[in-house]
mmCIF file of C-alpha atoms in Angstrom:
data_model
loop_
_atom_site.group_PDB
_atom_site.id
_atom_site.type_symbol
_atom_site.label_atom_id
_atom_site.label_comp_id
_atom_site.label_asym_id
_atom_site.label_seq_id
_atom_site.Cartn_x
_atom_site.Cartn_y
_atom_site.Cartn_z
ATOM 1 C CA UNK A 1 -5.823 -25.434 -12.128
ATOM 2 C CA UNK A 2 -7.172 -24.436 -8.951
ATOM 3 C CA UNK A 3 -7.706 -20.634 -8.537
ATOM 4 C CA UNK A 4 -5.914 -21.159 -5.009
ATOM 5 C CA UNK A 5 -3.013 -22.451 -5.868
ATOM 6 C CA UNK A 6 -2.439 -19.939 -8.230
ATOM 7 C CA UNK A 7 -3.313 -16.563 -6.916
ATOM 8 C CA UNK A 8 0.134 -16.304 -5.390
ATOM 9 C CA UNK A 9 2.523 -16.761 -8.606
ATOM 10 C CA UNK A 10 3.655 -14.930 -11.074
ATOM 11 C CA UNK A 11 4.242 -16.155 -15.335
ATOM 12 C CA UNK A 12 6.691 -13.433 -16.544
ATOM 13 C CA UNK A 13 5.859 -13.862 -20.830
ATOM 14 C CA UNK A 14 9.004 -12.649 -23.004
ATOM 15 C CA UNK A 15 6.573 -10.426 -25.781
ATOM 16 C CA UNK A 16 4.315 -8.471 -26.023
ATOM 17 C CA UNK A 17 4.090 -10.001 -30.482
ATOM 18 C CA UNK A 18 0.921 -11.995 -30.639
ATOM 19 C CA UNK A 19 2.517 -15.697 -29.444
ATOM 20 C CA UNK A 20 2.319 -13.790 -26.726
ATOM 21 C CA UNK A 21 -0.287 -12.588 -25.947
ATOM 22 C CA UNK A 22 -1.876 -15.144 -27.063
ATOM 23 C CA UNK A 23 -0.204 -17.724 -24.806
ATOM 24 C CA UNK A 24 -1.370 -14.886 -21.395
ATOM 25 C CA UNK A 25 -5.298 -16.423 -22.774
ATOM 26 C CA UNK A 26 -4.293 -19.205 -23.077
ATOM 27 C CA UNK A 27 -3.045 -19.381 -19.419
ATOM 28 C CA UNK A 28 -6.205 -17.407 -18.031
ATOM 29 C CA UNK A 29 -8.579 -19.534 -20.283
ATOM 30 C CA UNK A 30 -6.780 -22.820 -17.861
ATOM 31 C CA UNK A 31 -7.211 -21.110 -14.961
ATOM 32 C CA UNK A 32 -4.269 -19.274 -13.725
ATOM 33 C CA UNK A 33 -5.746 -16.790 -11.256
ATOM 34 C CA UNK A 34 -1.831 -15.291 -9.959
ATOM 35 C CA UNK A 35 0.102 -12.579 -12.057
ATOM 36 C CA UNK A 36 -0.001 -12.514 -15.499
ATOM 37 C CA UNK A 37 3.343 -10.286 -16.581
ATOM 38 C CA UNK A 38 3.682 -8.963 -20.571
ATOM 39 C CA UNK A 39 7.296 -7.332 -21.535
ATOM 40 C CA UNK A 40 6.582 -5.413 -24.261
ATOM 41 C CA UNK A 41 9.778 -4.175 -26.597
ATOM 42 C CA UNK A 42 7.987 -2.075 -28.370
ATOM 43 C CA UNK A 43 5.985 0.982 -26.326
ATOM 44 C CA UNK A 44 2.455 -0.314 -28.584
ATOM 45 C CA UNK A 45 0.097 -3.640 -26.602
ATOM 46 C CA UNK A 46 -0.069 -6.635 -28.803
ATOM 47 C CA UNK A 47 -0.058 -6.473 -32.433
ATOM 48 C CA UNK A 48 -0.662 -8.691 -35.049
ATOM 49 C CA UNK A 49 1.828 -7.844 -37.897
ATOM 50 C CA UNK A 50 0.676 -9.645 -41.590
ATOM 51 C CA UNK A 51 -1.978 -6.372 -42.047
ATOM 52 C CA UNK A 52 1.642 -4.267 -42.002
ATOM 53 C CA UNK A 53 2.507 -5.990 -45.487
ATOM 54 C CA UNK A 54 -0.855 -6.292 -46.368
ATOM 55 C CA UNK A 55 -3.869 -3.852 -46.062
ATOM 56 C CA UNK A 56 -2.129 -1.268 -43.303
ATOM 57 C CA UNK A 57 0.240 -0.740 -45.912
ATOM 58 C CA UNK A 58 -1.836 0.000 -48.617
ATOM 59 C CA UNK A 59 -4.263 2.534 -46.085
ATOM 60 C CA UNK A 60 -7.615 -0.030 -46.545
ATOM 61 C CA UNK A 61 -7.378 -0.592 -42.757
ATOM 62 C CA UNK A 62 -6.648 0.914 -39.055
ATOM 63 C CA UNK A 63 -4.950 1.431 -36.549
ATOM 64 C CA UNK A 64 -6.846 -0.675 -34.988
ATOM 65 C CA UNK A 65 -7.093 -3.788 -36.504
ATOM 66 C CA UNK A 66 -3.768 -4.467 -36.100
ATOM 67 C CA UNK A 67 -4.276 -5.226 -31.982
ATOM 68 C CA UNK A 68 -4.443 -8.037 -30.482
ATOM 69 C CA UNK A 69 -6.695 -6.707 -28.157
ATOM 70 C CA UNK A 70 -8.157 -3.303 -27.108
ATOM 71 C CA UNK A 71 -6.206 -1.443 -24.012
ATOM 72 C CA UNK A 72 -8.518 -1.816 -21.854
ATOM 73 C CA UNK A 73 -9.481 -5.794 -22.669
ATOM 74 C CA UNK A 74 -5.290 -6.234 -20.124
ATOM 75 C CA UNK A 75 -7.097 -4.096 -17.650
ATOM 76 C CA UNK A 76 -9.995 -6.331 -17.881
ATOM 77 C CA UNK A 77 -7.810 -9.781 -17.470
ATOM 78 C CA UNK A 78 -5.178 -8.637 -14.313
ATOM 79 C CA UNK A 79 -2.787 -8.521 -17.341
ATOM 80 C CA UNK A 80 0.608 -6.569 -17.063
ATOM 81 C CA UNK A 81 2.020 -5.147 -19.935
ATOM 82 C CA UNK A 82 5.199 -3.707 -19.410
ATOM 83 C CA UNK A 83 5.748 -1.510 -22.791
ATOM 84 C CA UNK A 84 8.669 -0.109 -24.352
ATOM 85 C CA UNK A 85 10.492 -2.767 -22.197
ATOM 86 C CA UNK A 86 12.912 -4.906 -23.295
ATOM 87 C CA UNK A 87 15.044 -7.872 -20.230
ATOM 88 C CA UNK A 88 18.386 -7.539 -21.020
ATOM 89 C CA UNK A 89 18.978 -10.969 -18.274
ATOM 90 C CA UNK A 90 17.063 -13.945 -17.412
ATOM 91 C CA UNK A 91 18.816 -15.998 -14.189
ATOM 92 C CA UNK A 92 16.884 -19.490 -14.658
ATOM 93 C CA UNK A 93 18.572 -20.403 -11.781
ATOM 94 C CA UNK A 94 16.998 -18.319 -9.164
ATOM 95 C CA UNK A 95 14.228 -17.961 -11.772
ATOM 96 C CA UNK A 96 15.038 -13.514 -11.953
ATOM 97 C CA UNK A 97 14.429 -11.903 -15.088
ATOM 98 C CA UNK A 98 16.260 -8.419 -15.540
ATOM 99 C CA UNK A 99 15.219 -5.553 -16.748
ATOM 100 C CA UNK A 100 16.417 -2.328 -18.695
ATOM 101 C CA UNK A 101 16.853 -0.392 -15.512
ATOM 102 C CA UNK A 102 17.614 -2.913 -13.938
ATOM 103 C CA UNK A 103 14.388 -3.889 -13.090
ATOM 104 C CA UNK A 104 13.775 -7.480 -11.450
ATOM 105 C CA UNK A 105 10.951 -9.501 -12.681
ATOM 106 C CA UNK A 106 10.926 -13.181 -9.613
ATOM 107 C CA UNK A 107 8.869 -15.482 -11.942
ATOM 108 C CA UNK A 108 7.439 -19.147 -11.275
ATOM 109 C CA UNK A 109 7.349 -19.773 -15.159
ATOM 110 C CA UNK A 110 8.480 -18.095 -18.393
ATOM 111 C CA UNK A 111 7.683 -17.982 -21.489
ATOM 112 C CA UNK A 112 10.420 -16.384 -24.334
ATOM 113 C CA UNK A 113 8.424 -14.844 -27.082
ATOM 114 C CA UNK A 114 10.795 -12.449 -28.413
ATOM 115 C CA UNK A 115 9.920 -13.515 -32.026
ATOM 116 C CA UNK A 116 11.918 -12.748 -35.171
ATOM 117 C CA UNK A 117 14.371 -10.255 -36.221
ATOM 118 C CA UNK A 118 14.573 -8.201 -40.166
ATOM 119 C CA UNK A 119 17.351 -9.528 -41.470
ATOM 120 C CA UNK A 120 18.678 -6.593 -41.951
ATOM 121 C CA UNK A 121 21.106 -5.113 -45.120
ATOM 122 C CA UNK A 122 24.985 -5.529 -44.258
ATOM 123 C CA UNK A 123 26.371 -2.264 -46.300
ATOM 124 C CA UNK A 124 26.527 1.218 -45.144
ATOM 125 C CA UNK A 125 23.836 2.046 -47.540
ATOM 126 C CA UNK A 126 21.178 0.874 -44.672
ATOM 127 C CA UNK A 127 21.315 3.455 -42.925
ATOM 128 C CA UNK A 128 20.015 6.239 -46.402
ATOM 129 C CA UNK A 129 17.682 8.241 -46.115
ATOM 130 C CA UNK A 130 14.291 6.428 -47.794
ATOM 131 C CA UNK A 131 16.483 3.467 -47.143
ATOM 132 C CA UNK A 132 13.335 0.548 -44.959
ATOM 133 C CA UNK A 133 12.868 -2.941 -43.467
ATOM 134 C CA UNK A 134 9.098 -4.236 -42.775
ATOM 135 C CA UNK A 135 8.544 -5.924 -39.144
ATOM 136 C CA UNK A 136 7.422 -2.985 -36.586
ATOM 137 C CA UNK A 137 4.850 -0.981 -37.048
ATOM 138 C CA UNK A 138 6.376 1.977 -36.839
ATOM 139 C CA UNK A 139 7.739 0.282 -38.946
ATOM 140 C CA UNK A 140 4.715 0.164 -41.887
ATOM 141 C CA UNK A 141 3.960 3.444 -41.141
ATOM 142 C CA UNK A 142 6.745 4.718 -42.079
ATOM 143 C CA UNK A 143 7.126 2.733 -45.488
ATOM 144 C CA UNK A 144 3.509 3.763 -46.279
ATOM 145 C CA UNK A 145 3.872 7.567 -45.599
ATOM 146 C CA UNK A 146 7.067 7.015 -48.933
ATOM 147 C CA UNK A 147 4.949 4.712 -51.050
ATOM 148 C CA UNK A 148 0.684 6.570 -50.297
ATOM 149 C CA UNK A 149 2.499 9.824 -53.035
ATOM 150 C CA UNK A 150 2.956 7.708 -56.294
ATOM 151 C CA UNK A 151 4.875 8.469 -58.844
ATOM 152 C CA UNK A 152 8.392 7.497 -56.887
ATOM 153 C CA UNK A 153 11.616 4.378 -57.755
ATOM 154 C CA UNK A 154 10.528 2.341 -56.083
ATOM 155 C CA UNK A 155 12.987 -0.955 -55.477
ATOM 156 C CA UNK A 156 12.973 -4.168 -52.997
ATOM 157 C CA UNK A 157 16.231 -6.234 -52.282
ATOM 158 C CA UNK A 158 14.009 -9.848 -51.736
ATOM 159 C CA UNK A 159 11.985 -11.675 -54.222
ATOM 160 C CA UNK A 160 9.908 -13.248 -50.580
ATOM 161 C CA UNK A 161 7.088 -13.580 -49.071
ATOM 162 C CA UNK A 162 7.269 -9.955 -48.147
ATOM 163 C CA UNK A 163 8.848 -7.795 -50.410
ATOM 164 C CA UNK A 164 6.519 -9.110 -53.538
ATOM 165 C CA UNK A 165 3.371 -8.405 -51.148
ATOM 166 C CA UNK A 166 5.330 -4.480 -50.810
ATOM 167 C CA UNK A 167 5.461 -4.221 -54.673
ATOM 168 C CA UNK A 168 2.234 -5.285 -54.530
ATOM 169 C CA UNK A 169 1.585 -1.918 -52.843
ATOM 170 C CA UNK A 170 3.446 -0.018 -54.181
ATOM 171 C CA UNK A 171 2.293 -0.040 -57.393
ATOM 172 C CA UNK A 172 -1.183 0.026 -55.289
ATOM 173 C CA UNK A 173 -0.085 3.789 -55.269
ATOM 174 C CA UNK A 174 0.997 4.933 -58.304
ATOM 175 C CA UNK A 175 4.922 3.709 -57.559
ATOM 176 C CA UNK A 176 7.271 2.782 -60.264
ATOM 177 C CA UNK A 177 8.226 -0.753 -59.183
ATOM 178 C CA UNK A 178 11.434 -3.313 -58.917
ATOM 179 C CA UNK A 179 11.965 -5.844 -57.122
ATOM 180 C CA UNK A 180 16.044 -8.228 -57.651
ATOM 181 C CA UNK A 181 15.611 -11.372 -56.439
ATOM 182 C CA UNK A 182 18.809 -13.687 -56.604
ATOM 183 C CA UNK A 183 16.464 -17.034 -57.232
ATOM 184 C CA UNK A 184 15.687 -17.485 -61.540
ATOM 185 C CA UNK A 185 11.958 -17.340 -60.209
ATOM 186 C CA UNK A 186 10.109 -15.494 -57.348
ATOM 187 C CA UNK A 187 9.694 -17.775 -54.359
ATOM 188 C CA UNK A 188 11.227 -21.062 -55.156
ATOM 189 C CA UNK A 189 13.540 -22.172 -52.599
ATOM 190 C CA UNK A 190 9.892 -21.898 -51.081
ATOM 191 C CA UNK A 191 7.255 -23.521 -54.220
ATOM 192 C CA UNK A 192 9.806 -23.791 -56.529
ATOM 193 C CA UNK A 193 9.626 -22.922 -59.753
ATOM 194 C CA UNK A 194 6.578 -23.851 -61.893
ATOM 195 C CA UNK A 195 4.270 -22.291 -58.683
ATOM 196 C CA UNK A 196 6.885 -19.778 -58.238
ATOM 197 C CA UNK A 197 6.815 -18.626 -61.992
ATOM 198 C CA UNK A 198 3.238 -17.934 -60.799
ATOM 199 C CA UNK A 199 3.538 -15.415 -59.063
ATOM 200 C CA UNK A 200 6.422 -13.595 -60.871
ATOM 201 C CA UNK A 201 3.595 -13.369 -63.758
ATOM 202 C CA UNK A 202 1.812 -12.038 -61.553
ATOM 203 C CA UNK A 203 3.766 -9.292 -60.800
ATOM 204 C CA UNK A 204 5.447 -8.432 -63.982
ATOM 205 C CA UNK A 205 1.239 -8.019 -65.280
ATOM 206 C CA UNK A 206 0.894 -5.607 -62.437
ATOM 207 C CA UNK A 207 3.840 -3.049 -64.025
ATOM 208 C CA UNK A 208 6.348 -5.025 -61.810
ATOM 209 C CA UNK A 209 9.748 -4.331 -62.972
ATOM 210 C CA UNK A 210 10.497 -8.278 -61.642
ATOM 211 C CA UNK A 211 14.809 -9.298 -62.539
ATOM 212 C CA UNK A 212 15.266 -12.328 -61.092
ATOM 213 C CA UNK A 213 18.934 -13.809 -60.567
ATOM 214 C CA UNK A 214 20.274 -10.943 -59.592
ATOM 215 C CA UNK A 215 22.587 -9.812 -56.940
ATOM 216 C CA UNK A 216 22.866 -6.191 -54.934
ATOM 217 C CA UNK A 217 26.142 -4.959 -54.723
ATOM 218 C CA UNK A 218 25.223 -1.205 -52.623
ATOM 219 C CA UNK A 219 22.826 0.665 -51.440
ATOM 220 C CA UNK A 220 24.294 5.051 -52.584
ATOM 221 C CA UNK A 221 22.964 7.667 -51.691
ATOM 222 C CA UNK A 222 24.573 11.162 -51.464
ATOM 223 C CA UNK A 223 23.796 13.762 -48.809
ATOM 224 C CA UNK A 224 19.778 13.585 -49.370
ATOM 225 C CA UNK A 225 19.444 10.289 -48.457
ATOM 226 C CA UNK A 226 19.172 7.127 -51.125
ATOM 227 C CA UNK A 227 19.567 7.940 -54.378
ATOM 228 C CA UNK A 228 20.264 3.638 -56.421
ATOM 229 C CA UNK A 229 21.345 0.518 -56.096
ATOM 230 C CA UNK A 230 24.395 -1.031 -57.471
ATOM 231 C CA UNK A 231 23.795 -4.565 -58.672
ATOM 232 C CA UNK A 232 26.431 -6.828 -58.740
ATOM 233 C CA UNK A 233 26.379 -5.891 -63.714
ATOM 234 C CA UNK A 234 27.772 -2.912 -61.755
ATOM 235 C CA UNK A 235 24.363 -1.457 -63.184
ATOM 236 C CA UNK A 236 22.938 1.362 -60.990
ATOM 237 C CA UNK A 237 19.018 0.673 -61.163
ATOM 238 C CA UNK A 238 18.018 4.282 -59.683
ATOM 239 C CA UNK A 239 15.113 4.925 -56.392
ATOM 240 C CA UNK A 240 14.053 7.264 -53.870
ATOM 241 C CA UNK A 241 12.676 4.491 -51.671
ATOM 242 C CA UNK A 242 14.344 0.515 -51.522
ATOM 243 C CA UNK A 243 12.739 -1.939 -49.168
ATOM 244 C CA UNK A 244 14.596 -5.192 -47.677
ATOM 245 C CA UNK A 245 13.158 -7.945 -47.464
ATOM 246 C CA UNK A 246 16.102 -10.163 -46.814
ATOM 247 C CA UNK A 247 14.306 -12.981 -44.570
ATOM 248 C CA UNK A 248 15.057 -11.722 -39.975
ATOM 249 C CA UNK A 249 16.633 -13.900 -37.806
ATOM 250 C CA UNK A 250 15.443 -14.943 -35.098
ATOM 251 C CA UNK A 251 16.037 -13.250 -31.839
ATOM 252 C CA UNK A 252 17.637 -15.831 -29.410
ATOM 253 C CA UNK A 253 20.654 -12.993 -27.110
ATOM 254 C CA UNK A 254 19.127 -13.818 -24.367
ATOM 255 C CA UNK A 255 18.182 -17.357 -24.112
ATOM 256 C CA UNK A 256 21.954 -17.805 -24.947
ATOM 257 C CA UNK A 257 23.122 -15.321 -22.424
ATOM 258 C CA UNK A 258 21.835 -17.739 -19.974
ATOM 259 C CA UNK A 259 23.015 -21.065 -21.575
ATOM 260 C CA UNK A 260 19.057 -22.549 -22.943
ATOM 261 C CA UNK A 261 20.176 -25.163 -26.153
ATOM 262 C CA UNK A 262 19.543 -22.883 -28.760
ATOM 263 C CA UNK A 263 19.564 -23.905 -32.662
ATOM 264 C CA UNK A 264 18.260 -22.201 -35.555
ATOM 265 C CA UNK A 265 15.675 -21.123 -32.115
ATOM 266 C CA UNK A 266 15.295 -21.443 -28.947
ATOM 267 C CA UNK A 267 15.062 -25.727 -28.968
ATOM 268 C CA UNK A 268 11.604 -26.918 -26.998
ATOM 269 C CA UNK A 269 9.761 -29.938 -27.169
ATOM 270 C CA UNK A 270 5.883 -30.090 -28.129
ATOM 271 C CA UNK A 271 4.905 -28.808 -24.409
ATOM 272 C CA UNK A 272 7.434 -25.554 -25.624
ATOM 273 C CA UNK A 273 9.347 -26.347 -22.428
ATOM 274 C CA UNK A 274 12.971 -25.099 -23.064
ATOM 275 C CA UNK A 275 16.316 -26.919 -21.330
ATOM 276 C CA UNK A 276 16.067 -24.554 -18.928
ATOM 277 C CA UNK A 277 12.902 -25.673 -16.159
ATOM 278 C CA UNK A 278 9.981 -23.833 -15.884
ATOM 279 C CA UNK A 279 11.850 -21.651 -19.325
ATOM 280 C CA UNK A 280 9.797 -21.835 -22.028
ATOM 281 C CA UNK A 281 9.133 -20.284 -25.874
ATOM 282 C CA UNK A 282 6.601 -19.785 -28.845
ATOM 283 C CA UNK A 283 7.029 -18.575 -31.687
ATOM 284 C CA UNK A 284 9.016 -16.841 -34.266
ATOM 285 C CA UNK A 285 11.592 -17.956 -32.104
ATOM 286 C CA UNK A 286 11.337 -21.366 -31.472
ATOM 287 C CA UNK A 287 12.355 -24.854 -32.760
ATOM 288 C CA UNK A 288 9.269 -26.707 -31.140
ATOM 289 C CA UNK A 289 9.634 -30.655 -31.960
ATOM 290 C CA UNK A 290 7.162 -31.471 -34.518
ATOM 291 C CA UNK A 291 5.331 -34.813 -32.927
ATOM 292 C CA UNK A 292 3.649 -36.433 -36.514
ATOM 293 C CA UNK A 293 7.292 -35.442 -38.558
ATOM 294 C CA UNK A 294 9.120 -36.632 -35.701
ATOM 295 C CA UNK A 295 11.516 -33.519 -35.824
ATOM 296 C CA UNK A 296 11.994 -29.259 -34.396
ATOM 297 C CA UNK A 297 10.833 -27.146 -37.736
ATOM 298 C CA UNK A 298 10.630 -23.270 -36.826
ATOM 299 C CA UNK A 299 7.805 -21.284 -37.853
ATOM 300 C CA UNK A 300 8.348 -17.621 -38.870
ATOM 301 C CA UNK A 301 4.337 -17.143 -39.383
ATOM 302 C CA UNK A 302 1.173 -16.175 -38.402
ATOM 303 C CA UNK A 303 -0.656 -18.788 -37.748
ATOM 304 C CA UNK A 304 1.821 -20.324 -35.105
ATOM 305 C CA UNK A 305 2.279 -17.276 -33.261
ATOM 306 C CA UNK A 306 -1.409 -17.452 -32.755
ATOM 307 C CA UNK A 307 -2.267 -21.019 -32.023
ATOM 308 C CA UNK A 308 1.552 -22.084 -30.871
ATOM 309 C CA UNK A 309 0.764 -19.348 -28.140
ATOM 310 C CA UNK A 310 -2.015 -19.941 -26.463
ATOM 311 C CA UNK A 311 -1.367 -23.531 -26.481
ATOM 312 C CA UNK A 312 2.253 -22.186 -25.172
ATOM 313 C CA UNK A 313 -0.032 -20.540 -22.138
ATOM 314 C CA UNK A 314 -2.493 -23.333 -21.493
ATOM 315 C CA UNK A 315 0.814 -25.195 -21.303
ATOM 316 C CA UNK A 316 2.208 -23.241 -18.574
ATOM 317 C CA UNK A 317 -0.630 -23.670 -16.747
ATOM 318 C CA UNK A 318 -0.737 -27.444 -16.294
ATOM 319 C CA UNK A 319 -2.446 -28.584 -19.331
ATOM 320 C CA UNK A 320 -0.863 -31.325 -21.085
ATOM 321 C CA UNK A 321 -0.248 -30.337 -24.848
ATOM 322 C CA UNK A 322 1.245 -31.765 -27.011
ATOM 323 C CA UNK A 323 1.588 -29.276 -30.102
ATOM 324 C CA UNK A 324 1.291 -30.771 -34.029
ATOM 325 C CA UNK A 325 -0.359 -27.957 -36.148
ATOM 326 C CA UNK A 326 -0.238 -28.392 -39.844
ATOM 327 C CA UNK A 327 2.076 -24.320 -40.622
ATOM 328 C CA UNK A 328 -0.381 -22.192 -42.165
ATOM 329 C CA UNK A 329 0.596 -19.197 -44.081
ATOM 330 C CA UNK A 330 -2.195 -16.145 -46.937
ATOM 331 C CA UNK A 331 -1.067 -14.004 -48.881
ATOM 332 C CA UNK A 332 -2.870 -11.581 -51.248
ATOM 333 C CA UNK A 333 -1.101 -9.621 -54.578
ATOM 334 C CA UNK A 334 -3.307 -7.880 -56.543
ATOM 335 C CA UNK A 335 -5.622 -9.950 -57.743
ATOM 336 C CA UNK A 336 -4.200 -13.495 -56.261
ATOM 337 C CA UNK A 337 -5.181 -14.392 -53.174
ATOM 338 C CA UNK A 338 -3.162 -17.411 -51.482
ATOM 339 C CA UNK A 339 -3.355 -19.615 -48.536
ATOM 340 C CA UNK A 340 -0.799 -22.943 -47.118
ATOM 341 C CA UNK A 341 -0.481 -24.681 -45.814
ATOM 342 C CA UNK A 342 2.131 -27.547 -45.087
ATOM 343 C CA UNK A 343 5.403 -28.813 -44.475
ATOM 344 C CA UNK A 344 7.794 -26.349 -45.218
ATOM 345 C CA UNK A 345 10.811 -28.250 -44.932
ATOM 346 C CA UNK A 346 9.357 -31.690 -46.644
ATOM 347 C CA UNK A 347 8.490 -29.870 -50.633
ATOM 348 C CA UNK A 348 11.617 -29.905 -51.319
ATOM 349 C CA UNK A 349 12.401 -33.181 -52.231
ATOM 350 C CA UNK A 350 8.517 -33.675 -53.037
ATOM 351 C CA UNK A 351 6.035 -33.700 -56.518
ATOM 352 C CA UNK A 352 4.203 -30.418 -58.272
ATOM 353 C CA UNK A 353 0.828 -31.860 -58.797
ATOM 354 C CA UNK A 354 -1.618 -29.286 -59.936
ATOM 355 C CA UNK A 355 -5.287 -29.723 -59.983
ATOM 356 C CA UNK A 356 -7.168 -25.770 -61.821
ATOM 357 C CA UNK A 357 -6.060 -23.429 -64.284
ATOM 358 C CA UNK A 358 -2.328 -23.338 -63.587
ATOM 359 C CA UNK A 359 -2.272 -19.897 -65.918
ATOM 360 C CA UNK A 360 -5.392 -18.698 -65.349
ATOM 361 C CA UNK A 361 -4.513 -18.677 -60.974
ATOM 362 C CA UNK A 362 -6.233 -20.197 -60.589
ATOM 363 C CA UNK A 363 -5.514 -23.931 -59.007
ATOM 364 C CA UNK A 364 -4.276 -26.203 -56.151
ATOM 365 C CA UNK A 365 -0.957 -27.703 -56.143
ATOM 366 C CA UNK A 366 0.152 -30.370 -53.478
ATOM 367 C CA UNK A 367 3.667 -30.912 -52.566
ATOM 368 C CA UNK A 368 3.681 -35.031 -52.658
ATOM 369 C CA UNK A 369 6.077 -37.102 -52.132
ATOM 370 C CA UNK A 370 5.422 -40.567 -50.622
ATOM 371 C CA UNK A 371 2.636 -40.862 -52.585
ATOM 372 C CA UNK A 372 1.110 -38.657 -49.332
ATOM 373 C CA UNK A 373 0.821 -34.508 -50.085
ATOM 374 C CA UNK A 374 3.194 -33.582 -47.709
ATOM 375 C CA UNK A 375 1.895 -29.634 -48.613
ATOM 376 C CA UNK A 376 -1.327 -27.462 -50.516
ATOM 377 C CA UNK A 377 -1.752 -23.759 -51.776
ATOM 378 C CA UNK A 378 -4.980 -22.867 -53.041
ATOM 379 C CA UNK A 379 -4.960 -20.236 -54.943
ATOM 380 C CA UNK A 380 -8.071 -17.890 -56.008
ATOM 381 C CA UNK A 381 -9.982 -21.440 -54.437
ATOM 382 C CA UNK A 382 -11.319 -21.297 -51.266
ATOM 383 C CA UNK A 383 -12.315 -23.093 -48.838
ATOM 384 C CA UNK A 384 -10.579 -25.645 -49.872
ATOM 385 C CA UNK A 385 -8.411 -25.040 -47.693
ATOM 386 C CA UNK A 386 -9.492 -27.810 -44.957
ATOM 387 C CA UNK A 387 -9.862 -30.452 -46.851
ATOM 388 C CA UNK A 388 -6.193 -28.974 -47.531
ATOM 389 C CA UNK A 389 -5.544 -29.915 -44.380
ATOM 390 C CA UNK A 390 -7.237 -32.757 -43.495
ATOM 391 C CA UNK A 391 -5.652 -34.647 -47.161
ATOM 392 C CA UNK A 392 -2.151 -34.357 -45.120
ATOM 393 C CA UNK A 393 -3.129 -34.973 -41.880
ATOM 394 C CA UNK A 394 -4.846 -38.057 -43.619
ATOM 395 C CA UNK A 395 -1.383 -39.333 -44.639
ATOM 396 C CA UNK A 396 -3.411 -41.277 -46.775
ATOM 397 C CA UNK A 397 -1.529 -42.816 -49.874
ATOM 398 C CA UNK A 398 -3.411 -40.793 -52.988
ATOM 399 C CA UNK A 399 -2.547 -41.157 -57.749
ATOM 400 C CA UNK A 400 -1.140 -38.606 -59.159
ATOM 401 C CA UNK A 401 -4.047 -38.335 -61.607
ATOM 402 C CA UNK A 402 -7.036 -38.516 -58.646
ATOM 403 C CA UNK A 403 -5.284 -35.497 -56.763
ATOM 404 C CA UNK A 404 -5.436 -33.589 -60.180
ATOM 405 C CA UNK A 405 -8.812 -34.390 -61.161
ATOM 406 C CA UNK A 406 -11.164 -32.234 -60.056
ATOM 407 C CA UNK A 407 -14.382 -33.804 -61.029
ATOM 408 C CA UNK A 408 -13.062 -35.600 -57.855
ATOM 409 C CA UNK A 409 -13.785 -33.936 -53.982
ATOM 410 C CA UNK A 410 -10.867 -32.947 -51.964
ATOM 411 C CA UNK A 411 -12.561 -34.260 -49.261
ATOM 412 C CA UNK A 412 -13.133 -38.256 -50.964
ATOM 413 C CA UNK A 413 -9.486 -38.221 -51.470
ATOM 414 C CA UNK A 414 -8.824 -38.462 -47.333
ATOM 415 C CA UNK A 415 -10.267 -41.117 -46.842
ATOM 416 C CA UNK A 416 -8.939 -44.512 -48.186
ATOM 417 C CA UNK A 417 -8.794 -46.490 -50.868
ATOM 418 C CA UNK A 418 -9.304 -50.103 -50.864
#
């Protein structure tokens, strides 16, 4: 892109998270020399969310490690970050974005990277002192302060990724931890019963009181704050700290009010273009057409914000983009490290093939549909994620026995056989 042709143009990014920051990088990488503005609702420069439930929450990483770039990087790149500002009205017809306070930004192209918000506990107990949700750096710091003294009764509502990571952090501080989950085993809607049970056994082995097939009726307290969680059975689980981890919802309000197509997020094509001219969307909020799958998917994980954000920025700046990366996610809990790659919406009816030792928590799990690997998870087995992704990408048909056989190299499996 010619710098002289872009210097008088303005690109606006709504959202100060990882996707927005990487999009700004992508825009500059394509040679766009005009104005780039990031509208960040939080009073922070863009930061990365995974550490908020992992090493930052555990007190093992400093605050400066969570930011995508130091503050002066944005100055060097001539990128304006408007901190603590929210967008109130998007007007695609006039190419204008109105901010809180009435300021109007005129744009040539605009990217919606508004992310997702924690699903809040619906009852009145959500407002009690000692009840936490976890999405922002401020919420992570408040939760860490509540956990770090140890010897507190911590009840976690939700046995998904966030709930389990918080449980591990809370136990690391020496707290008494109870996890309440509606399903029969943790994560079973994501990884199924067999693999989900591995995570359940891990937590029980580390002193977590894991109560599955359990519903929550209410969160209760007194004048000083939360005192317990009431189960559907009427039992009250005593609590000094309650953490609600029941998922997230995409922040589609601005887009919906502007008349953009929304369906489980903001609808885009594979180049992140929305239904409105010159308006793009990326990250947790975007439901993006995937050219390999042939349908749209919305992904809330870090790697998607990282990779898709940069691709969306390049697309805005004029590059030809058809985004087809394989979704990726990782977690660290106690002595278990895991990487997951694949298409979560394809695993529901897939067969699970285990390669390694499930009981020892050293294995690779493959989800296989029509003899093809659609997802893979390596647990305490390292330097294999690229090979797992190659298997998924190859779409070759693989015999389950060969897939499970540790004597056969993963790299040999992705090559077609006669």
